[in-house]
Amino acid sequence: MKTDLSAEFFSKAKTVIPGGVNSPVRACKSVGCDPLFVKKAQGAIITDVDGNEYIDFVGSWGPMILGHTHPALVEAVRETALDGTSFGAPTPLEVELAELVCDSVPSLEKVRFVNSGTEATMSAIRLARGYTGRNVVVKFDGCYHGHADSFLVKAGSGVITLGIPGSPGVPDDIVKNTVSIPYNDSDTLEKTLRDETLDIACVIIEPVAGNMGVIVPELSFLKKLRELTSELGIILIFDEVITGFRLALGGAQERFGITPDLTCLGKIIGGGLPVGAYGGKAEIMNTVAPDGPVYQAGTLSGNPLAMAAGLALVKELRKPGFYDELEEKSNWFAEGLRKVGGNASVPTVLNRIGSMMTCFFTGSPVTDFESAMKSDTDLYGRHFRQMLEGGFWLAPSQFEAAFVSAAHDRSQLEKALIMTESSFKKLAN
Ligand code: KE4
């Protein structure tokens, strides 16, 4: 596989961009190869600058639920751009998208658009702290909520971890108010939330974990979380940056029937353009400036191009049968992967919900950060490189999700199963 141009771009990139990439995971360090530079994408296919084509299971880390360059999205962005790209003033487009998002996600009475998932989550915890007057944020080991200081906690193992900086530059004073506890552990959850030495403002959770690989929570754990936060007056924030509009029109909260107080969105609602959002009960959202004292702002928030793309995408998702069809295809594919894995001599575990899934290279169930970390990341790296050689673009990390889109057709998925089986066989040697 010729990758000369990618190599050329990468060496140039490294002279002017840290690590040669604008987001660390793209550097492919954990899978033992250099990044490929992308020229274009269409449907389920992504093409690198050397002309190599791949069937894409990353989907830009989630936004591409329709596949790439869906005509409705391209047309919407093209048309909108002719009238201007940004005004720093409200437009009808953001009102229309806000109405559609609130109509799709019943717990959202009001929503504020921002420019990334990180902005959404960091604003949501500021709002929770401002609304409650308390400071402590509880998160879960292995959940990722973007790179705001409060979230970069290297959660130790053990029962309760008072945050210690997970990155240089994050002062102890910031993370001392972040407590990270094990995912799917109801006992530790109850003990933590009832700990009166902690003035807890909110709990933030990925209602399906996507950032330690896909981990589906026990429903009893999510129900316990909702019960306890309601009883104790703690704001419950669902970080649905991945799961929002992915698992259902109403996201994980619709799928599980659990209503958070605040929801964070991103990825899909921008159709690949930079959009994040946070929203929830009007009583809480009315605390946000300019109506209330909790400050949050953004030059490009509600950007018309991003709003147009989001509108075009969400309208496609609201068409009858969209999720049924995606579920059927994703389930068929996952069962195929399980069958291939079952016949392989390398142990694998497949976790799936909806059109997001992860194949873990481990022999035991993956239910939390600790069990996820038992995966053989070297094997994953070899699998990644073999699949890439075979024309399949997987996430360059064992601890991410693979996504099936509406654009993946049965023959592409069948080819992926065949290549996976061949890769697993080579791994056994
Ligand atoms: P962004 O700031 O990257 O738009 O969103 C942060 C974020 C928040 N919450 C969840 C659940 C997320 O998954 C993310 C970002 N996801 C990662 C990949 N899983 C982004 C990829 C990257 O960092 O390059």
Tab-separated table of N, CA and C in Angstrom, residues 188-334:
chain	number	residue	atom	x	y	z
A	188	THR	N	-20.420	1.591	45.166
A	188	THR	CA	-19.502	2.734	45.283
A	188	THR	C	-20.226	4.037	44.956
A	189	LEU	N	-21.136	3.947	43.989
A	189	LEU	CA	-21.910	5.136	43.620
A	189	LEU	C	-22.690	5.649	44.819
A	190	GLU	N	-23.415	4.738	45.484
A	190	GLU	CA	-24.243	5.169	46.629
A	190	GLU	C	-23.370	5.707	47.757
A	191	LYS	N	-22.272	4.992	48.032
A	191	LYS	CA	-21.382	5.425	49.111
A	191	LYS	C	-20.844	6.830	48.818
A	192	THR	N	-20.493	7.087	47.566
A	192	THR	CA	-19.915	8.382	47.186
A	192	THR	C	-20.947	9.497	47.280
A	193	LEU	N	-22.130	9.264	46.693
A	193	LEU	CA	-23.130	10.341	46.652
A	193	LEU	C	-23.669	10.655	48.041
A	194	ARG	N	-23.627	9.656	48.937
A	194	ARG	CA	-24.111	9.913	50.291
A	194	ARG	C	-22.997	10.404	51.222
A	195	ASP	N	-21.792	10.559	50.680
A	195	ASP	CA	-20.669	11.030	51.507
A	195	ASP	C	-20.845	12.523	51.790
A	196	GLU	N	-21.192	12.852	53.017
A	196	GLU	CA	-21.548	14.238	53.345
A	196	GLU	C	-20.352	15.189	53.359
A	197	THR	N	-19.146	14.624	53.239
A	197	THR	CA	-17.980	15.528	53.191
A	197	THR	C	-17.802	16.095	51.776
A	198	LEU	N	-18.577	15.543	50.847
A	198	LEU	CA	-18.467	16.014	49.455
A	198	LEU	C	-19.663	16.892	49.113
A	199	ASP	N	-19.419	18.167	48.795
A	199	ASP	CA	-20.580	18.999	48.397
A	199	ASP	C	-20.751	18.857	46.880
A	200	ILE	N	-21.503	17.818	46.519
A	200	ILE	CA	-21.585	17.421	45.108
A	200	ILE	C	-22.586	18.270	44.330
A	201	ALA	N	-22.129	18.902	43.269
A	201	ALA	CA	-23.008	19.694	42.394
A	201	ALA	C	-23.672	18.790	41.363
A	202	CYS	N	-22.869	17.912	40.789
A	202	CYS	CA	-23.427	17.098	39.686
A	202	CYS	C	-22.668	15.792	39.539
A	203	VAL	N	-23.333	14.896	38.838
A	203	VAL	CA	-22.702	13.682	38.336
A	203	VAL	C	-22.788	13.766	36.816
A	204	ILE	N	-21.669	13.519	36.157
A	204	ILE	CA	-21.683	13.493	34.689
A	204	ILE	C	-21.278	12.095	34.245
A	205	ILE	N	-22.052	11.556	33.311
A	205	ILE	CA	-21.805	10.178	32.876
A	205	ILE	C	-22.032	10.034	31.380
A	206	GLU	N	-21.250	9.181	30.752
A	206	GLU	CA	-21.596	8.732	29.398
A	206	GLU	C	-22.622	7.615	29.582
A	207	PRO	N	-23.881	7.797	29.239
A	207	PRO	CA	-24.894	6.784	29.542
A	207	PRO	C	-24.638	5.452	28.838
A	208	VAL	N	-23.858	5.490	27.779
A	208	VAL	CA	-23.161	4.311	27.278
A	208	VAL	C	-21.718	4.782	27.098
A	209	ALA	N	-20.787	4.098	27.737
A	209	ALA	CA	-19.392	4.522	27.615
A	209	ALA	C	-18.909	4.227	26.195
A	210	GLY	N	-18.247	5.214	25.610
A	210	GLY	CA	-17.687	4.998	24.269
A	210	GLY	C	-16.183	5.214	24.279
A	211	ASN	N	-15.658	5.737	25.394
A	211	ASN	CA	-14.260	6.175	25.413
A	211	ASN	C	-13.326	5.281	26.210
A	212	MET	N	-13.832	4.108	26.567
A	212	MET	CA	-12.934	3.045	27.053
A	212	MET	C	-13.236	1.808	26.220
A	213	GLY	N	-13.648	2.097	24.967
A	213	GLY	CA	-14.334	1.100	24.173
A	213	GLY	C	-15.793	1.163	24.620
A	214	VAL	N	-16.671	0.465	23.882
A	214	VAL	CA	-18.104	0.542	24.198
A	214	VAL	C	-18.414	-0.323	25.415
A	215	ILE	N	-18.998	0.319	26.421
A	215	ILE	CA	-19.459	-0.432	27.597
A	215	ILE	C	-20.895	-0.008	27.879
A	216	VAL	N	-21.807	-0.969	27.831
A	216	VAL	CA	-23.218	-0.709	28.083
A	216	VAL	C	-23.463	-0.860	29.586
A	217	PRO	N	-23.997	0.163	30.232
A	217	PRO	CA	-24.182	0.071	31.681
A	217	PRO	C	-25.288	-0.916	32.053
A	218	GLU	N	-25.234	-1.446	33.250
A	218	GLU	CA	-26.380	-2.185	33.793
A	218	GLU	C	-27.510	-1.172	33.948
A	219	LEU	N	-28.714	-1.520	33.549
A	219	LEU	CA	-29.836	-0.590	33.683
A	219	LEU	C	-30.059	-0.248	35.153
A	220	SER	N	-29.827	-1.239	36.019
A	220	SER	CA	-30.016	-1.005	37.464
A	220	SER	C	-29.054	0.076	37.965
A	221	PHE	N	-27.872	0.132	37.372
A	221	PHE	CA	-26.866	1.134	37.769
A	221	PHE	C	-27.351	2.534	37.376
A	222	LEU	N	-27.841	2.663	36.141
A	222	LEU	CA	-28.347	3.977	35.691
A	222	LEU	C	-29.582	4.387	36.509
A	223	LYS	N	-30.454	3.403	36.799
A	223	LYS	CA	-31.656	3.722	37.594
A	223	LYS	C	-31.257	4.191	38.986
A	224	LYS	N	-30.282	3.524	39.573
A	224	LYS	CA	-29.781	3.893	40.915
A	224	LYS	C	-29.217	5.304	40.872
A	225	LEU	N	-28.491	5.603	39.797
A	225	LEU	CA	-27.888	6.928	39.645
A	225	LEU	C	-28.974	8.004	39.605
A	226	ARG	N	-30.036	7.730	38.856
A	226	ARG	CA	-31.132	8.696	38.758
A	226	ARG	C	-31.860	8.834	40.100
A	227	GLU	N	-32.101	7.719	40.759
A	227	GLU	CA	-32.807	7.760	42.052
A	227	GLU	C	-32.008	8.596	43.074
A	228	LEU	N	-30.717	8.280	43.175
A	228	LEU	CA	-29.884	8.939	44.196
A	228	LEU	C	-29.719	10.428	43.911
A	229	THR	N	-29.482	10.779	42.642
A	229	THR	CA	-29.288	12.207	42.323
A	229	THR	C	-30.589	12.983	42.548
A	230	SER	N	-31.734	12.362	42.263
A	230	SER	CA	-33.015	13.038	42.526
A	230	SER	C	-33.204	13.224	44.030
A	231	GLU	N	-32.953	12.160	44.778
A	231	GLU	CA	-33.144	12.222	46.245
A	231	GLU	C	-32.236	13.274	46.878
A	232	LEU	N	-31.000	13.381	46.372
A	232	LEU	CA	-30.000	14.226	47.035
A	232	LEU	C	-29.868	15.609	46.404
A	233	GLY	N	-30.723	15.890	45.419
A	233	GLY	CA	-30.675	17.227	44.792
A	233	GLY	C	-29.388	17.470	44.026
A	234	ILE	N	-28.867	16.401	43.446
A	234	ILE	CA	-27.629	16.491	42.640
A	234	ILE	C	-28.030	16.510	41.166
A	235	ILE	N	-27.441	17.413	40.407
A	235	ILE	CA	-27.773	17.514	38.974
A	235	ILE	C	-27.194	16.296	38.237
A	236	LEU	N	-28.027	15.607	37.477
A	236	LEU	CA	-27.552	14.480	36.678
A	236	LEU	C	-27.354	14.936	35.234
A	237	ILE	N	-26.115	14.834	34.774
A	237	ILE	CA	-25.771	15.239	33.402
A	237	ILE	C	-25.464	14.001	32.576
A	238	PHE	N	-26.211	13.787	31.509
A	238	PHE	CA	-25.880	12.735	30.536
A	238	PHE	C	-25.006	13.355	29.449
A	239	ASP	N	-23.798	12.852	29.346
A	239	ASP	CA	-22.932	13.281	28.249
A	239	ASP	C	-23.262	12.403	27.045
A	240	GLU	N	-24.115	12.911	26.166
A	240	GLU	CA	-24.568	12.163	24.995
A	240	GLU	C	-23.904	12.687	23.716
A	241	VAL	N	-22.675	13.160	23.877
A	241	VAL	CA	-21.933	13.641	22.701
A	241	VAL	C	-21.803	12.518	21.671
A	242	ILE	N	-21.612	11.292	22.132
A	242	ILE	CA	-21.568	10.160	21.187
A	242	ILE	C	-22.968	9.566	20.993
A	243	THR	N	-23.676	9.303	22.095
A	243	THR	CA	-24.918	8.528	22.017
A	243	THR	C	-26.111	9.346	21.528
A	244	GLY	N	-25.997	10.682	21.615
A	244	GLY	CA	-27.111	11.529	21.200
A	244	GLY	C	-27.384	11.384	19.710
A	245	PHE	N	-28.623	11.056	19.360
A	245	PHE	CA	-29.032	10.854	17.967
A	245	PHE	C	-28.336	9.660	17.330
A	246	ARG	N	-27.491	8.959	18.110
A	246	ARG	CA	-26.841	7.735	17.614
A	246	ARG	C	-27.666	6.500	17.970
A	247	LEU	N	-28.052	6.423	19.279
A	247	LEU	CA	-28.754	5.224	19.755
A	247	LEU	C	-30.254	5.274	19.494
A	248	ALA	N	-30.756	6.466	19.322
A	248	ALA	CA	-32.181	6.702	19.029
A	248	ALA	C	-32.285	8.208	18.777
A	249	LEU	N	-33.447	8.628	18.286
A	249	LEU	CA	-33.600	10.067	18.075
A	249	LEU	C	-33.396	10.793	19.403
A	250	GLY	N	-33.888	10.191	20.467
A	250	GLY	CA	-33.758	10.778	21.809
A	250	GLY	C	-32.545	10.264	22.553
A	251	GLY	N	-31.649	9.600	21.858
A	251	GLY	CA	-30.374	9.171	22.449
A	251	GLY	C	-30.525	8.041	23.459
A	252	ALA	N	-29.524	7.916	24.333
A	252	ALA	CA	-29.526	6.834	25.324
A	252	ALA	C	-30.678	7.016	26.313
A	253	GLN	N	-31.010	8.281	26.601
A	253	GLN	CA	-32.086	8.528	27.584
A	253	GLN	C	-33.428	7.990	27.071
A	254	GLU	N	-33.628	8.045	25.760
A	254	GLU	CA	-34.847	7.438	25.199
A	254	GLU	C	-34.729	5.924	25.274
A	255	ARG	N	-33.556	5.401	24.908
A	255	ARG	CA	-33.357	3.945	24.846
A	255	ARG	C	-33.531	3.305	26.232
A	256	PHE	N	-33.027	3.991	27.264
A	256	PHE	CA	-33.081	3.412	28.612
A	256	PHE	C	-34.271	3.927	29.418
A	257	GLY	N	-34.956	4.956	28.915
A	257	GLY	CA	-36.103	5.499	29.658
A	257	GLY	C	-35.689	6.181	30.946
A	258	ILE	N	-34.518	6.838	30.927
A	258	ILE	CA	-34.051	7.552	32.121
A	258	ILE	C	-33.826	9.015	31.738
A	259	THR	N	-34.391	9.934	32.519
A	259	THR	CA	-34.355	11.354	32.161
A	259	THR	C	-33.337	12.111	33.003
A	260	PRO	N	-32.279	12.623	32.396
A	260	PRO	CA	-31.291	13.423	33.129
A	260	PRO	C	-31.806	14.836	33.334
A	261	ASP	N	-31.096	15.611	34.132
A	261	ASP	CA	-31.461	17.027	34.315
A	261	ASP	C	-30.866	17.884	33.201
A	262	LEU	N	-29.649	17.531	32.802
A	262	LEU	CA	-28.971	18.223	31.696
A	262	LEU	C	-28.400	17.179	30.740
A	263	THR	N	-28.312	17.541	29.476
A	263	THR	CA	-27.761	16.664	28.437
A	263	THR	C	-26.730	17.444	27.631
A	264	CYS	N	-25.629	16.778	27.335
A	264	CYS	CA	-24.621	17.375	26.437
A	264	CYS	C	-24.655	16.628	25.111
A	265	LEU	N	-24.588	17.374	24.030
A	265	LEU	CA	-24.626	16.802	22.690
A	265	LEU	C	-23.445	17.319	21.884
A	266	GLY	N	-23.188	16.680	20.734
A	266	GLY	CA	-22.126	17.127	19.845
A	266	GLY	C	-22.152	16.235	18.616
A	267	LYS	N	-20.991	16.162	17.931
A	267	LYS	CA	-20.827	15.210	16.830
A	267	LYS	C	-22.000	15.208	15.840
A	268	ILE	N	-22.947	14.267	16.000
A	268	ILE	CA	-24.002	14.089	14.985
A	268	ILE	C	-24.783	15.375	14.711
A	269	ILE	N	-25.051	16.201	15.776
A	269	ILE	CA	-25.944	17.355	15.538
A	269	ILE	C	-25.274	18.441	14.697
A	270	GLY	N	-24.011	18.271	14.376
A	270	GLY	CA	-23.347	19.234	13.493
A	270	GLY	C	-23.050	18.625	12.134
A	271	GLY	N	-23.377	17.330	11.979
A	271	GLY	CA	-23.145	16.676	10.698
A	271	GLY	C	-21.688	16.718	10.273
A	272	GLY	N	-20.797	16.845	11.259
A	272	GLY	CA	-19.374	16.902	10.941
A	272	GLY	C	-18.818	18.316	11.016
A	273	LEU	N	-19.711	19.309	11.103
A	273	LEU	CA	-19.209	20.676	11.348
A	273	LEU	C	-19.139	20.900	12.856
A	274	PRO	N	-18.309	21.877	13.301
A	274	PRO	CA	-18.098	22.012	14.750
A	274	PRO	C	-19.337	22.474	15.509
A	275	VAL	N	-19.998	21.548	16.169
A	275	VAL	CA	-21.162	21.898	16.997
A	275	VAL	C	-21.165	21.080	18.270
A	276	GLY	N	-21.520	21.713	19.368
A	276	GLY	CA	-21.831	21.040	20.618
A	276	GLY	C	-23.091	21.704	21.136
A	277	ALA	N	-23.679	21.103	22.142
A	277	ALA	CA	-24.869	21.732	22.731
A	277	ALA	C	-25.044	21.207	24.148
A	278	TYR	N	-25.616	22.048	25.014
A	278	TYR	CA	-26.029	21.549	26.321
A	278	TYR	C	-27.421	22.104	26.585
A	279	GLY	N	-28.229	21.303	27.276
A	279	GLY	CA	-29.598	21.739	27.490
A	279	GLY	C	-30.273	20.903	28.548
A	280	GLY	N	-31.515	21.236	28.833
A	280	GLY	CA	-32.243	20.500	29.848
A	280	GLY	C	-33.420	21.287	30.353
A	281	LYS	N	-33.712	21.139	31.651
A	281	LYS	CA	-34.881	21.805	32.242
A	281	LYS	C	-34.750	23.328	32.110
A	282	ALA	N	-35.827	23.977	31.714
A	282	ALA	CA	-35.797	25.437	31.546
A	282	ALA	C	-35.404	26.108	32.864
A	283	GLU	N	-35.895	25.550	33.963
A	283	GLU	CA	-35.604	26.135	35.288
A	283	GLU	C	-34.088	26.215	35.527
A	284	ILE	N	-33.360	25.231	35.027
A	284	ILE	CA	-31.901	25.239	35.192
A	284	ILE	C	-31.253	26.097	34.099
A	285	MET	N	-31.716	25.897	32.851
A	285	MET	CA	-31.114	26.623	31.719
A	285	MET	C	-31.326	28.122	31.825
A	286	ASN	N	-32.389	28.550	32.518
A	286	ASN	CA	-32.621	30.003	32.651
A	286	ASN	C	-31.601	30.675	33.562
A	287	THR	N	-30.706	29.846	34.142
A	287	THR	CA	-29.639	30.411	34.976
A	287	THR	C	-28.460	30.856	34.123
A	288	VAL	N	-28.503	30.510	32.820
A	288	VAL	CA	-27.396	30.817	31.899
A	288	VAL	C	-27.547	32.240	31.369
A	289	ALA	N	-26.418	32.977	31.312
A	289	ALA	CA	-26.436	34.346	30.765
A	289	ALA	C	-26.984	34.334	29.334
A	290	PRO	N	-27.714	35.335	28.907
A	290	PRO	CA	-27.922	36.624	29.593
A	290	PRO	C	-29.116	36.643	30.557
A	291	ASP	N	-29.908	35.563	30.592
A	291	ASP	CA	-31.054	35.582	31.524
A	291	ASP	C	-30.581	35.430	32.963
A	292	GLY	N	-29.541	34.612	33.149
A	292	GLY	CA	-29.074	34.334	34.516
A	292	GLY	C	-27.598	34.665	34.641
A	293	PRO	N	-27.022	34.365	35.807
A	293	PRO	CA	-25.644	34.788	36.103
A	293	PRO	C	-24.549	33.839	35.609
A	294	VAL	N	-24.902	32.610	35.196
A	294	VAL	CA	-23.853	31.658	34.799
A	294	VAL	C	-23.378	32.007	33.391
A	295	TYR	N	-22.101	32.417	33.296
A	295	TYR	CA	-21.636	32.949	32.026
A	295	TYR	C	-21.100	31.867	31.090
A	296	GLN	N	-21.447	31.952	29.858
A	296	GLN	CA	-20.914	31.081	28.795
A	296	GLN	C	-21.166	31.803	27.482
A	297	ALA	N	-20.167	31.780	26.588
A	297	ALA	CA	-20.303	32.558	25.351
A	297	ALA	C	-19.491	31.885	24.245
A	298	GLY	N	-19.648	32.369	23.016
A	298	GLY	CA	-18.854	31.804	21.909
A	298	GLY	C	-19.075	32.542	20.607
A	299	THR	N	-17.975	33.005	20.015
A	299	THR	CA	-18.052	33.787	18.769
A	299	THR	C	-18.834	33.060	17.685
A	300	LEU	N	-18.543	31.747	17.577
A	300	LEU	CA	-19.097	31.008	16.436
A	300	LEU	C	-20.250	30.098	16.853
A	301	SER	N	-20.708	30.254	18.092
A	301	SER	CA	-21.832	29.413	18.519
A	301	SER	C	-23.035	29.655	17.629
A	302	GLY	N	-23.690	28.555	17.200
A	302	GLY	CA	-24.851	28.686	16.315
A	302	GLY	C	-24.454	29.054	14.899
A	303	ASN	N	-23.204	28.762	14.554
A	303	ASN	CA	-22.716	29.092	13.208
A	303	ASN	C	-23.685	28.606	12.123
A	304	PRO	N	-24.054	29.473	11.186
A	304	PRO	CA	-25.093	29.101	10.221
A	304	PRO	C	-24.784	27.860	9.389
A	305	LEU	N	-23.511	27.689	8.996
A	305	LEU	CA	-23.186	26.489	8.205
A	305	LEU	C	-23.398	25.229	9.033
A	306	ALA	N	-22.955	25.287	10.287
A	306	ALA	CA	-23.085	24.126	11.183
A	306	ALA	C	-24.554	23.850	11.483
A	307	MET	N	-25.316	24.904	11.664
A	307	MET	CA	-26.750	24.742	11.928
A	307	MET	C	-27.442	24.126	10.709
A	308	ALA	N	-27.053	24.574	9.522
A	308	ALA	CA	-27.668	24.040	8.292
A	308	ALA	C	-27.357	22.560	8.137
A	309	ALA	N	-26.096	22.205	8.433
A	309	ALA	CA	-25.698	20.792	8.326
A	309	ALA	C	-26.461	19.954	9.355
A	310	GLY	N	-26.532	20.462	10.571
A	310	GLY	CA	-27.240	19.743	11.631
A	310	GLY	C	-28.713	19.556	11.305
A	311	LEU	N	-29.322	20.617	10.774
A	311	LEU	CA	-30.747	20.534	10.402
A	311	LEU	C	-30.972	19.469	9.340
A	312	ALA	N	-30.125	19.509	8.308
A	312	ALA	CA	-30.287	18.545	7.207
A	312	ALA	C	-30.125	17.124	7.728
A	313	LEU	N	-29.161	16.938	8.625
A	313	LEU	CA	-28.905	15.591	9.147
A	313	LEU	C	-30.058	15.119	10.027
A	314	VAL	N	-30.443	15.944	10.982
A	314	VAL	CA	-31.491	15.503	11.926
A	314	VAL	C	-32.802	15.223	11.192
A	315	LYS	N	-33.084	16.004	10.140
A	315	LYS	CA	-34.306	15.724	9.364
A	315	LYS	C	-34.254	14.343	8.726
A	316	GLU	N	-33.067	13.907	8.307
A	316	GLU	CA	-32.932	12.549	7.763
A	316	GLU	C	-33.185	11.496	8.850
A	317	LEU	N	-32.691	11.788	10.058
A	317	LEU	CA	-32.836	10.815	11.160
A	317	LEU	C	-34.293	10.666	11.580
A	318	ARG	N	-35.068	11.731	11.350
A	318	ARG	CA	-36.470	11.713	11.808
A	318	ARG	C	-37.394	11.016	10.815
A	319	LYS	N	-36.813	10.561	9.691
A	319	LYS	CA	-37.629	9.847	8.701
A	319	LYS	C	-37.987	8.470	9.237
A	320	PRO	N	-39.218	8.011	9.016
A	320	PRO	CA	-39.666	6.725	9.562
A	320	PRO	C	-38.727	5.580	9.191
A	321	GLY	N	-38.413	4.750	10.151
A	321	GLY	CA	-37.653	3.532	9.868
A	321	GLY	C	-36.144	3.692	9.895
A	322	PHE	N	-35.652	4.933	10.046
A	322	PHE	CA	-34.194	5.122	9.971
A	322	PHE	C	-33.472	4.243	11.000
A	323	TYR	N	-33.897	4.346	12.262
A	323	TYR	CA	-33.173	3.620	13.324
A	323	TYR	C	-33.424	2.117	13.267
A	324	ASP	N	-34.613	1.730	12.821
A	324	ASP	CA	-34.889	0.277	12.716
A	324	ASP	C	-33.925	-0.358	11.726
A	325	GLU	N	-33.753	0.326	10.599
A	325	GLU	CA	-32.875	-0.209	9.549
A	325	GLU	C	-31.424	-0.259	10.024
A	326	LEU	N	-30.999	0.805	10.731
A	326	LEU	CA	-29.613	0.860	11.219
A	326	LEU	C	-29.387	-0.211	12.291
A	327	GLU	N	-30.426	-0.422	13.106
A	327	GLU	CA	-30.312	-1.436	14.166
A	327	GLU	C	-30.170	-2.831	13.562
A	328	GLU	N	-31.000	-3.104	12.564
A	328	GLU	CA	-30.994	-4.435	11.937
A	328	GLU	C	-29.622	-4.715	11.312
A	329	LYS	N	-29.093	-3.717	10.613
A	329	LYS	CA	-27.800	-3.877	9.920
A	329	LYS	C	-26.663	-4.031	10.932
A	330	SER	N	-26.721	-3.207	11.985
A	330	SER	CA	-25.651	-3.224	12.997
A	330	SER	C	-25.671	-4.536	13.769
A	331	ASN	N	-26.873	-5.017	14.088
A	331	ASN	CA	-26.987	-6.283	14.809
A	331	ASN	C	-26.450	-7.438	13.962
A	332	TRP	N	-26.805	-7.420	12.680
A	332	TRP	CA	-26.335	-8.488	11.776
A	332	TRP	C	-24.807	-8.485	11.731
A	333	PHE	N	-24.238	-7.283	11.642
A	333	PHE	CA	-22.776	-7.161	11.546
A	333	PHE	C	-22.105	-7.628	12.838
A	334	ALA	N	-22.673	-7.187	13.969
A	334	ALA	CA	-22.080	-7.553	15.264
A	334	ALA	C	-22.142	-9.057	15.483
